[in-house]
Structures are given as C-alpha cells and as structure tokens.
PDB file of C-alpha atoms in Angstrom:
ATOM      1  CA  MET V  38       0.000   0.000   0.000  1.00 88.00           C
ATOM      2  CA  SER V  39       1.051   3.551  -0.588  1.00 89.00           C
ATOM      3  CA  ALA V  40       0.361   6.460   1.780  1.00 92.00           C
ATOM      4  CA  ARG V  41       0.763   9.936   0.270  1.00 92.00           C
ATOM      5  CA  LEU V  42       1.017  12.613   2.945  1.00 92.00           C
ATOM      6  CA  THR V  43       0.395  16.113   1.599  1.00 90.00           C
ATOM      7  CA  LEU V  44       1.433  18.981   3.864  1.00 88.00           C
ATOM      8  CA  LEU V  45      -0.904  21.897   3.240  1.00 87.00           C
ATOM      9  CA  PRO V  46      -0.704  25.491   4.514  1.00 85.00           C
ATOM     10  CA  GLN V  47      -2.119  26.416   7.932  1.00 84.00           C
ATOM     11  CA  ALA V  48      -1.051  23.081   9.501  1.00 86.00           C
ATOM     12  CA  GLU V  49      -3.540  21.065   7.435  1.00 90.00           C
ATOM     13  CA  VAL V  50      -2.655  17.504   6.555  1.00 93.00           C
ATOM     14  CA  LEU V  51      -4.055  15.226   3.843  1.00 94.00           C
ATOM     15  CA  LEU V  52      -3.218  11.527   4.036  1.00 94.00           C
ATOM     16  CA  GLU V  53      -4.262   9.318   1.115  1.00 94.00           C
ATOM     17  CA  VAL V  54      -3.672   5.578   1.530  1.00 94.00           C
ATOM     18  CA  THR V  55      -4.019   3.529  -1.652  1.00 91.00           C
ATOM     19  CA  ALA V  56      -4.376  -0.228  -1.993  1.00 90.00           C
ATOM     20  CA  ASP V  57      -3.969  -2.031  -5.330  1.00 86.00           C
ATOM     21  CA  TYR V  58      -6.310  -5.010  -5.316  1.00 86.00           C
ATOM     22  CA  GLY V  59      -5.930  -5.655  -9.051  1.00 78.00           C
ATOM     23  CA  SER V  60      -2.361  -6.916  -9.007  1.00 75.00           C
ATOM     24  CA  ASN V  61      -1.630  -7.582  -5.337  1.00 79.00           C
ATOM     25  CA  PRO V  62      -1.835 -11.243  -4.292  1.00 81.00           C
ATOM     26  CA  MET V  63      -2.436 -10.210  -0.642  1.00 86.00           C
ATOM     27  CA  LEU V  64      -5.481  -8.117  -1.607  1.00 87.00           C
ATOM     28  CA  THR V  65      -7.623 -10.442  -3.674  1.00 86.00           C
ATOM     29  CA  ASP V  66     -10.687  -8.235  -4.106  1.00 89.00           C
ATOM     30  CA  GLU V  67     -12.250  -4.890  -3.246  1.00 90.00           C
ATOM     31  CA  SER V  68     -13.560  -6.064   0.135  1.00 92.00           C
ATOM     32  CA  ALA V  69     -10.043  -7.119   1.187  1.00 91.00           C
ATOM     33  CA  ALA V  70      -8.745  -3.687   0.101  1.00 91.00           C
ATOM     34  CA  ARG V  71     -11.474  -1.932   2.094  1.00 92.00           C
ATOM     35  CA  ALA V  72     -10.615  -4.009   5.152  1.00 92.00           C
ATOM     36  CA  ALA V  73      -6.909  -3.119   4.793  1.00 91.00           C
ATOM     37  CA  LEU V  74      -7.772   0.582   4.425  1.00 92.00           C
ATOM     38  CA  ALA V  75      -9.959   0.627   7.549  1.00 91.00           C
ATOM     39  CA  ASP V  76      -6.905   1.055   9.811  1.00 91.00           C
ATOM     40  CA  PRO V  77      -3.761   1.049   7.647  1.00 92.00           C
ATOM     41  CA  ILE V  78      -1.451   3.208   9.769  1.00 94.00           C
ATOM     42  CA  ARG V  79      -1.732   5.180  12.998  1.00 94.00           C
ATOM     43  CA  LEU V  80      -0.634   8.599  14.157  1.00 94.00           C
ATOM     44  CA  ARG V  81       1.531   8.777  17.271  1.00 93.00           C
ATOM     45  CA  LEU V  82       0.388  11.573  19.591  1.00 90.00           C
ATOM     46  CA  ASN V  83       2.507  11.760  22.737  1.00 85.00           C
ATOM     47  CA  ASP V  84       2.606   8.101  23.805  1.00 86.00           C
ATOM     48  CA  ASP V  85      -0.669   7.042  22.189  1.00 91.00           C
ATOM     49  CA  LEU V  86      -1.335   5.461  18.797  1.00 91.00           C
ATOM     50  CA  VAL V  87      -4.370   7.202  17.330  1.00 93.00           C
ATOM     51  CA  PRO V  88      -6.404   5.563  14.526  1.00 94.00           C
ATOM     52  CA  LEU V  89      -6.950   7.860  11.553  1.00 93.00           C
ATOM     53  CA  ALA V  90     -10.721   7.460  11.869  1.00 93.00           C
ATOM     54  CA  THR V  91     -10.616   9.474  15.125  1.00 93.00           C
ATOM     55  CA  LEU V  92      -8.978  12.417  13.320  1.00 92.00           C
ATOM     56  CA  SER V  93     -11.529  12.675  10.511  1.00 92.00           C
ATOM     57  CA  PRO V  94     -13.876  10.462   8.519  1.00 93.00           C
ATOM     58  CA  SER V  95     -12.314   8.842   5.469  1.00 92.00           C
ATOM     59  CA  GLN V  96     -13.300   9.552   1.889  1.00 94.00           C
ATOM     60  CA  ILE V  97     -13.092   6.428  -0.295  1.00 94.00           C
ATOM     61  CA  SER V  98     -12.490   6.647  -4.046  1.00 92.00           C
ATOM     62  CA  GLU V  99     -11.617   4.258  -6.870  1.00 91.00           C
ATOM     63  CA  ASN V 100      -8.776   4.946  -9.303  1.00 85.00           C
ATOM     64  CA  ASP V 101      -6.723   3.207 -11.952  1.00 79.00           C
ATOM     65  CA  ASP V 102      -3.716   5.535 -12.314  1.00 74.00           C
ATOM     66  CA  TRP V 103      -0.987   4.300  -9.946  1.00 71.00           C
ATOM     67  CA  GLU V 104       1.419   7.127 -10.903  1.00 70.00           C
ATOM     68  CA  GLN V 105      -0.397   9.744  -8.842  1.00 73.00           C
ATOM     69  CA  PHE V 106      -0.342   7.599  -5.691  1.00 69.00           C
ATOM     70  CA  ALA V 107       3.351   6.677  -5.459  1.00 67.00           C
ATOM     71  CA  PRO V 108       6.601   8.639  -5.897  1.00 63.00           C
ATOM     72  CA  ALA V 109       8.070   8.400  -9.402  1.00 60.00           C
ATOM     73  CA  SER V 110      11.332   6.894  -8.120  1.00 57.00           C
ATOM     74  CA  TYR V 111       9.399   4.004  -6.562  1.00 58.00           C
ATOM     75  CA  LEU V 112       7.325   3.021  -9.605  1.00 58.00           C
ATOM     76  CA  PRO V 113       8.505   0.191 -11.868  1.00 55.00           C
ATOM     77  CA  PRO V 114       9.004   1.188 -15.534  1.00 56.00           C
ATOM     78  CA  ASP V 115       5.939  -0.700 -16.840  1.00 58.00           C
ATOM     79  CA  THR V 116       3.457   0.799 -14.359  1.00 56.00           C
ATOM     80  CA  SER V 117       1.419   2.742 -16.897  1.00 58.00           C
ATOM     81  CA  ALA V 118       1.091  -0.341 -19.156  1.00 60.00           C
ATOM     82  CA  GLU V 119      -0.524  -2.446 -16.411  1.00 65.00           C
ATOM     83  CA  ALA V 120      -4.192  -2.218 -15.490  1.00 68.00           C
ATOM     84  CA  HIS V 121      -4.677  -1.332 -11.841  1.00 75.00           C
ATOM     85  CA  GLN V 122      -7.664  -1.452  -9.544  1.00 84.00           C
ATOM     86  CA  LEU V 123      -6.908   1.057  -6.825  1.00 88.00           C
ATOM     87  CA  LEU V 124      -8.934   1.961  -3.799  1.00 92.00           C
ATOM     88  CA  THR V 125      -7.945   5.118  -1.913  1.00 93.00           C
ATOM     89  CA  ALA V 126      -8.987   6.238   1.552  1.00 95.00           C
ATOM     90  CA  ALA V 127      -8.287   9.910   2.341  1.00 96.00           C
ATOM     91  CA  TRP V 128      -8.219  11.635   5.726  1.00 96.00           C
ATOM     92  CA  ARG V 129      -7.851  15.412   6.155  1.00 96.00           C
ATOM     93  CA  TRP V 130      -7.294  17.209   9.458  1.00 94.00           C
ATOM     94  CA  ARG V 131      -5.524  20.165  11.067  1.00 92.00           C
ATOM     95  CA  SER V 132      -2.478  19.134  13.047  1.00 91.00           C
ATOM     96  CA  GLU V 133      -2.265  20.314  16.628  1.00 87.00           C
ATOM     97  CA  THR V 134       1.426  19.398  16.830  1.00 89.00           C
ATOM     98  CA  PRO V 135       4.372  20.813  14.861  1.00 89.00           C
ATOM     99  CA  GLU V 136       5.518  17.311  13.842  1.00 92.00           C
ATOM    100  CA  LEU V 137       3.790  14.122  12.761  1.00 93.00           C
ATOM    101  CA  VAL V 138       4.981  10.599  13.506  1.00 94.00           C
ATOM    102  CA  PHE V 139       3.206   7.606  11.999  1.00 95.00           C
ATOM    103  CA  GLU V 140       3.499   4.065  13.223  1.00 94.00           C
ATOM    104  CA  MET V 141       2.524   0.675  11.882  1.00 91.00           C
ATOM    105  CA  PRO V 142       1.027  -1.407  14.688  1.00 86.00           C
ATOM    106  CA  LYS V 143       2.692  -4.767  15.166  1.00 87.00           C
ATOM    107  CA  GLY V 144       1.045  -7.646  13.390  1.00 85.00           C
ATOM    108  CA  LYS V 145      -0.159  -5.675  10.348  1.00 84.00           C
ATOM    109  CA  LEU V 146       0.054  -7.778   7.164  1.00 83.00           C
ATOM    110  CA  HIS V 147       0.331  -4.910   4.686  1.00 87.00           C
ATOM    111  CA  ASP V 148       3.459  -2.781   4.496  1.00 88.00           C
ATOM    112  CA  VAL V 149       2.964   0.914   3.785  1.00 90.00           C
ATOM    113  CA  LEU V 150       5.148   3.132   1.629  1.00 89.00           C
ATOM    114  CA  LEU V 151       4.764   6.526   3.337  1.00 90.00           C
ATOM    115  CA  TRP V 152       5.793   9.483   1.223  1.00 88.00           C
ATOM    116  CA  THR V 153       5.426  13.187   1.788  1.00 87.00           C
ATOM    117  CA  ARG V 154       4.629  15.947  -0.626  1.00 79.00           C
ATOM    118  CA  ASP V 155       4.910  19.539   0.513  1.00 75.00           C
ATOM    119  CA  ALA V 156       2.155  21.515  -1.240  1.00 73.00           C
ATOM    120  CA  THR V 157       3.780  24.787  -0.149  1.00 72.00           C
ATOM    121  CA  ASN V 158       7.017  23.794  -1.956  1.00 76.00           C
ATOM    122  CA  PRO V 159       6.061  21.739  -5.058  1.00 76.00           C
ATOM    123  CA  GLU V 160       9.637  21.698  -6.410  1.00 81.00           C
ATOM    124  CA  ALA V 161      10.906  19.732  -3.411  1.00 78.00           C
ATOM    125  CA  PRO V 162      11.326  16.040  -4.221  1.00 78.00           C
ATOM    126  CA  PRO V 163       9.086  13.687  -2.227  1.00 77.00           C
ATOM    127  CA  LYS V 164      10.609  11.940   0.761  1.00 83.00           C
ATOM    128  CA  TRP V 165       9.561   8.377   1.376  1.00 84.00           C
ATOM    129  CA  MET V 166      10.057   5.503   3.789  1.00 90.00           C
ATOM    130  CA  LEU V 167       8.765   1.949   3.958  1.00 90.00           C
ATOM    131  CA  LEU V 168       6.958   1.043   7.176  1.00 91.00           C
ATOM    132  CA  LEU V 169       6.638  -2.588   8.246  1.00 92.00           C
ATOM    133  CA  GLY V 170       4.655  -3.837  11.252  1.00 88.00           C
ATOM    134  CA  GLY V 171       6.074  -2.201  14.393  1.00 89.00           C
ATOM    135  CA  ASP V 172       8.004   0.517  12.479  1.00 92.00           C
ATOM    136  CA  ARG V 173       7.782   4.217  13.294  1.00 92.00           C
ATOM    137  CA  SER V 174       8.340   7.025  10.792  1.00 93.00           C
ATOM    138  CA  LYS V 175      10.770   9.860  11.289  1.00 92.00           C
ATOM    139  CA  ALA V 176       9.231  13.104  12.540  1.00 91.00           C
ATOM    140  CA  ILE V 177       7.616  15.002   9.660  1.00 90.00           C
ATOM    141  CA  ALA V 178       7.452  18.774  10.120  1.00 88.00           C
ATOM    142  CA  VAL V 179       4.027  20.335   9.569  1.00 87.00           C
ATOM    143  CA  VAL V 180       3.662  23.653   7.728  1.00 79.00           C
ATOM    144  CA  TRP V 181       2.634  25.920  10.581  1.00 77.00           C
ATOM    145  CA  PRO V 182       1.375  29.454   9.999  1.00 71.00           C
ATOM    146  CA  PRO V 183       3.424  32.357  11.373  1.00 70.00           C
ATOM    147  CA  TRP V 184       2.842  32.998  15.075  1.00 68.00           C
ATOM    148  CA  TRP V 185       0.589  36.011  14.478  1.00 68.00           C
ATOM    149  CA  GLN V 186      -1.813  33.920  12.353  1.00 63.00           C
ATOM    150  CA  ARG V 187      -2.348  31.109  14.870  1.00 61.00           C
ATOM    151  CA  TRP V 188      -5.732  31.260  16.597  1.00 63.00           C
ATOM    152  CA  PRO V 189      -4.425  30.967  20.188  1.00 67.00           C
ATOM    153  CA  THR V 190      -2.154  33.952  19.588  1.00 66.00           C
ATOM    154  CA  VAL V 191      -4.984  35.944  18.027  1.00 65.00           C
ATOM    155  CA  MET V 192      -7.346  35.066  20.881  1.00 74.00           C
ATOM    156  CA  ALA V 193      -4.759  35.934  23.550  1.00 73.00           C
ATOM    157  CA  SER V 194      -4.054  39.247  21.802  1.00 73.00           C
ATOM    158  CA  CYS V 195      -7.760  40.111  21.676  1.00 76.00           C
ATOM    159  CA  VAL V 196      -8.205  39.318  25.359  1.00 82.00           C
ATOM    160  CA  LEU V 197      -5.146  41.393  26.250  1.00 81.00           C
ATOM    161  CA  VAL V 198      -6.450  44.368  24.239  1.00 84.00           C
ATOM    162  CA  LEU V 199      -9.891  44.076  25.875  1.00 86.00           C
ATOM    163  CA  VAL V 200      -8.420  43.860  29.395  1.00 85.00           C
ATOM    164  CA  ALA V 201      -6.042  46.780  28.773  1.00 80.00           C
ATOM    165  CA  GLY V 202      -8.841  48.811  27.187  1.00 77.00           C
ATOM    166  CA  GLY V 203     -11.165  48.038  30.102  1.00 79.00           C
ATOM    167  CA  TYR V 204      -8.489  49.036  32.587  1.00 77.00           C
ATOM    168  CA  PHE V 205      -7.821  52.379  30.898  1.00 75.00           C
ATOM    169  CA  VAL V 206     -11.528  53.154  30.496  1.00 75.00           C
ATOM    170  CA  SER V 207     -12.244  52.377  34.154  1.00 74.00           C
ATOM    171  CA  ARG V 208      -9.151  54.315  35.247  1.00 70.00           C
ATOM    172  CA  ASN V 209     -10.210  57.333  33.183  1.00 71.00           C
ATOM    173  CA  PHE V 210     -13.746  57.145  34.644  1.00 65.00           C
ATOM    174  CA  THR V 211     -12.321  56.994  38.195  1.00 65.00           C
ATOM    175  CA  LEU V 212     -10.067  60.010  37.571  1.00 59.00           C
ATOM    176  CA  ARG V 213     -13.001  62.042  36.213  1.00 64.00           C
ATOM    177  CA  GLN V 214     -15.080  61.341  39.299  1.00 65.00           C
ATOM    178  CA  LEU V 215     -12.235  62.369  41.595  1.00 63.00           C
ATOM    179  CA  THR V 216     -11.778  65.717  39.834  1.00 62.00           C
ATOM    180  CA  LEU V 217     -15.473  66.631  39.911  1.00 58.00           C
TER     181      LEU V 217
END
C-alpha cells in the first residue's frame, strides 16, 4: 500500500492511503482492500497510537492511475502499461502538533510506503520511507502558519487588548469622578 502525505498550509494535513487489489496477491478483491484501508497506519500523539478514523472520517475513491499515488522513483518502468484497480482512503485534518509521527502497529500484514509531498514547496522532491509492522516514521514537520496567524495567539491578543482597554476606560472614569 502507498500512503501519500500532503502537507498543506495552515497546519492542514491530507493523508491518502491507496491499496492495489488488481495486481496484489495479498489483496484479492475490493472487500479485502477496504478491510486493509480501515486502519492502515496510525498517528503517534505523545505516547498514544491514534487511529486515523478518530482524526476525521475517510473519503473512499476508486482509481486506476498508480502514478499519482506513489513517488516516481518508486514506480517500476511498466506501471502505466498495467491495469490497476486502486482503492484510496483519504483523511484530512488540522495538526495540533508541529511534527507528525506515523506508526505501523505490530502484526499488520500490509506494508505501507509513506511518502510526503509539501504543497507549499512543489519543487521539493518527495521523501519516502517503507513502514513494516512495528516501524515508526521519522518526525515530519508540519507547515505551521506564522505565530501572528495562529488562533491561540490571536485570541490571547484580543483578550489582552480588551483587558487593557477596560483598565484604561475604568481608570479614566475613576479620575473624572475624583476631579469633579
């Protein structure tokens, strides 16, 4: 299986996991591919392994063009000549952490080729790694917005302005009453 991780602006992440059930002896039909895509890989948050289904619901689609779901350096030369039956599950969420680490739970039958594509820098070549059962990916940096565009910073700034404004208004009102 192939897992394409697209890093989008504003800390958004799109993970598309594709299973080829047309020419894979371990995935004999579409139902086996759907079962493999139900929980293909997990996200490590702190010390917990989080299933992708808890991050967002998956969108399932059928495809036949393998070239868009694997890095070019990984594809065999006759890929476009073969007929493929691909099933893709896609999850999209906003990352709350500056780095992502994926892990294959032990005992998984299907290996996953995890590769990243940075949508903010399309010229950068994709980075990829093969994950077997029990393997953990390297930390993948998320494209975070500048500090002034993050919602906690904006909210804290608004609260600070309101508190400071309230203080100065009340102080000015108190001074006026003392001078009258």
